[in-house]
Amino acid sequence: DLVFCDELGGFFDKSGVSRYSLHRILEKAGQPRKRFHDLRHTAATLLLGCGVDPKIVSEMLGHASIAITLEIHSHVLPDMQAQTAAVMDAALCLD
């Protein structure tokens, strides 16, 4: 029932994915090497930056609480606060 699996239908070995597949893909794209975990962090940061509810992102990542997600990815929040203020201004017809 896995979306991505190894040749035998089991879980990917994370070191094997990074070492063989990910590094080759990044090299072909002209990108520096990254850990597979870095992609997870990037996905969460992009989702939060695009306004996806932090609770949804937290559940997607499998974090035990939303606090963990926000602590790790809080660097995107200042922009989100400005966007939220603009939305509130528009909702109250203040702009």
PDB file of C-alpha atoms in Angstrom:
ATOM      1  CA  ASP A   1       0.000   0.000   0.000  1.00  0.00           C
ATOM      2  CA  LEU A   2       3.013   2.323  -0.207  1.00  0.00           C
ATOM      3  CA  VAL A   3       3.066   5.105  -2.772  1.00  0.00           C
ATOM      4  CA  PHE A   4       6.849   4.807  -3.123  1.00  0.00           C
ATOM      5  CA  CYS A   5       8.623   1.587  -2.277  1.00  0.00           C
ATOM      6  CA  ASP A   6      11.883  -0.226  -2.876  1.00  0.00           C
ATOM      7  CA  GLU A   7      12.313  -3.067  -5.388  1.00  0.00           C
ATOM      8  CA  LEU A   8      10.819  -5.566  -2.922  1.00  0.00           C
ATOM      9  CA  GLY A   9       7.765  -3.448  -2.057  1.00  0.00           C
ATOM     10  CA  GLY A  10       9.144  -2.306   1.302  1.00  0.00           C
ATOM     11  CA  PHE A  11       9.998   1.079   2.750  1.00  0.00           C
ATOM     12  CA  PHE A  12      12.791   3.075   1.130  1.00  0.00           C
ATOM     13  CA  ASP A  13      15.977   3.257   3.111  1.00  0.00           C
ATOM     14  CA  LYS A  14      16.280   7.039   3.616  1.00  0.00           C
ATOM     15  CA  SER A  15      20.057   7.012   3.195  1.00  0.00           C
ATOM     16  CA  GLY A  16      19.734   5.130  -0.075  1.00  0.00           C
ATOM     17  CA  VAL A  17      17.156   7.551  -1.437  1.00  0.00           C
ATOM     18  CA  SER A  18      19.359  10.535  -0.632  1.00  0.00           C
ATOM     19  CA  ARG A  19      22.578   8.996  -1.774  1.00  0.00           C
ATOM     20  CA  TYR A  20      21.421   7.608  -5.078  1.00  0.00           C
ATOM     21  CA  SER A  21      18.226   9.216  -6.332  1.00  0.00           C
ATOM     22  CA  LEU A  22      18.020  12.599  -4.657  1.00  0.00           C
ATOM     23  CA  HIS A  23      21.641  13.586  -5.160  1.00  0.00           C
ATOM     24  CA  ARG A  24      21.521  12.654  -8.851  1.00  0.00           C
ATOM     25  CA  ILE A  25      18.305  14.633  -9.381  1.00  0.00           C
ATOM     26  CA  LEU A  26      19.717  17.684  -7.601  1.00  0.00           C
ATOM     27  CA  GLU A  27      22.953  17.470  -9.578  1.00  0.00           C
ATOM     28  CA  LYS A  28      21.081  17.317 -12.886  1.00  0.00           C
ATOM     29  CA  ALA A  29      19.024  20.338 -11.811  1.00  0.00           C
ATOM     30  CA  GLY A  30      22.200  22.263 -10.958  1.00  0.00           C
ATOM     31  CA  GLN A  31      21.303  22.366  -7.268  1.00  0.00           C
ATOM     32  CA  PRO A  32      23.554  21.737  -4.272  1.00  0.00           C
ATOM     33  CA  ARG A  33      23.290  18.491  -2.356  1.00  0.00           C
ATOM     34  CA  LYS A  34      20.609  18.394   0.300  1.00  0.00           C
ATOM     35  CA  ARG A  35      19.380  15.868   2.775  1.00  0.00           C
ATOM     36  CA  PHE A  36      16.003  14.288   2.088  1.00  0.00           C
ATOM     37  CA  HIS A  37      14.821  15.849   5.367  1.00  0.00           C
ATOM     38  CA  ASP A  38      15.609  19.302   3.936  1.00  0.00           C
ATOM     39  CA  LEU A  39      12.884  18.735   1.336  1.00  0.00           C
ATOM     40  CA  ARG A  40      10.379  18.074   4.119  1.00  0.00           C
ATOM     41  CA  HIS A  41      11.407  21.304   5.835  1.00  0.00           C
ATOM     42  CA  THR A  42      11.129  23.219   2.558  1.00  0.00           C
ATOM     43  CA  ALA A  43       7.660  21.813   1.853  1.00  0.00           C
ATOM     44  CA  ALA A  44       6.415  22.819   5.307  1.00  0.00           C
ATOM     45  CA  THR A  45       7.916  26.297   5.019  1.00  0.00           C
ATOM     46  CA  LEU A  46       6.364  26.845   1.587  1.00  0.00           C
ATOM     47  CA  LEU A  47       2.949  25.643   2.753  1.00  0.00           C
ATOM     48  CA  LEU A  48       2.985  27.902   5.803  1.00  0.00           C
ATOM     49  CA  GLY A  49       4.228  30.806   3.689  1.00  0.00           C
ATOM     50  CA  CYS A  50       1.316  30.297   1.294  1.00  0.00           C
ATOM     51  CA  GLY A  51      -1.153  30.526   4.148  1.00  0.00           C
ATOM     52  CA  VAL A  52      -1.969  26.857   4.699  1.00  0.00           C
ATOM     53  CA  ASP A  53      -3.339  26.401   8.203  1.00  0.00           C
ATOM     54  CA  PRO A  54      -0.488  25.391  10.551  1.00  0.00           C
ATOM     55  CA  LYS A  55      -2.663  22.610  11.995  1.00  0.00           C
ATOM     56  CA  ILE A  56      -2.903  21.007   8.549  1.00  0.00           C
ATOM     57  CA  VAL A  57       0.861  21.297   8.011  1.00  0.00           C
ATOM     58  CA  SER A  58       1.494  19.858  11.473  1.00  0.00           C
ATOM     59  CA  GLU A  59      -0.719  16.850  10.734  1.00  0.00           C
ATOM     60  CA  MET A  60       0.916  16.344   7.327  1.00  0.00           C
ATOM     61  CA  LEU A  61       4.359  16.247   8.967  1.00  0.00           C
ATOM     62  CA  GLY A  62       3.174  13.928  11.730  1.00  0.00           C
ATOM     63  CA  HIS A  63       4.210  16.308  14.496  1.00  0.00           C
ATOM     64  CA  ALA A  64       2.814  15.549  17.937  1.00  0.00           C
ATOM     65  CA  SER A  65       1.568  19.112  18.280  1.00  0.00           C
ATOM     66  CA  ILE A  66       1.127  22.291  16.291  1.00  0.00           C
ATOM     67  CA  ALA A  67       3.613  23.937  18.670  1.00  0.00           C
ATOM     68  CA  ILE A  68       6.425  21.788  17.275  1.00  0.00           C
ATOM     69  CA  THR A  69       5.583  22.817  13.713  1.00  0.00           C
ATOM     70  CA  LEU A  70       5.416  26.496  14.589  1.00  0.00           C
ATOM     71  CA  GLU A  71       8.639  26.364  16.604  1.00  0.00           C
ATOM     72  CA  ILE A  72      10.583  24.785  13.743  1.00  0.00           C
ATOM     73  CA  HIS A  73       9.066  26.891  10.970  1.00  0.00           C
ATOM     74  CA  SER A  74       8.385  30.157  12.817  1.00  0.00           C
ATOM     75  CA  HIS A  75      10.696  32.112  10.491  1.00  0.00           C
ATOM     76  CA  VAL A  76       7.831  32.347   7.976  1.00  0.00           C
ATOM     77  CA  LEU A  77       5.435  33.904  10.472  1.00  0.00           C
ATOM     78  CA  PRO A  78       6.399  37.617  10.239  1.00  0.00           C
ATOM     79  CA  ASP A  79       5.291  37.763   6.591  1.00  0.00           C
ATOM     80  CA  MET A  80       2.176  35.813   7.451  1.00  0.00           C
ATOM     81  CA  GLN A  81       1.288  38.347  10.144  1.00  0.00           C
ATOM     82  CA  ALA A  82       1.488  41.223   7.652  1.00  0.00           C
ATOM     83  CA  GLN A  83      -0.694  39.281   5.207  1.00  0.00           C
ATOM     84  CA  THR A  84      -3.202  38.567   7.952  1.00  0.00           C
ATOM     85  CA  ALA A  85      -3.384  42.246   8.873  1.00  0.00           C
ATOM     86  CA  ALA A  86      -4.049  43.119   5.227  1.00  0.00           C
ATOM     87  CA  VAL A  87      -6.835  40.534   5.059  1.00  0.00           C
ATOM     88  CA  MET A  88      -8.399  41.957   8.226  1.00  0.00           C
ATOM     89  CA  ASP A  89      -8.189  45.495   6.808  1.00  0.00           C
ATOM     90  CA  ALA A  90      -9.946  44.324   3.653  1.00  0.00           C
ATOM     91  CA  ALA A  91     -12.587  42.434   5.649  1.00  0.00           C
ATOM     92  CA  LEU A  92     -13.338  45.551   7.703  1.00  0.00           C
ATOM     93  CA  CYS A  93     -13.164  47.765   4.602  1.00  0.00           C
ATOM     94  CA  LEU A  94     -10.363  49.815   6.159  1.00  0.00           C
ATOM     95  CA  ASP A  95      -8.147  50.038   3.106  1.00  0.00           C
TER      96      ASP A  95
END
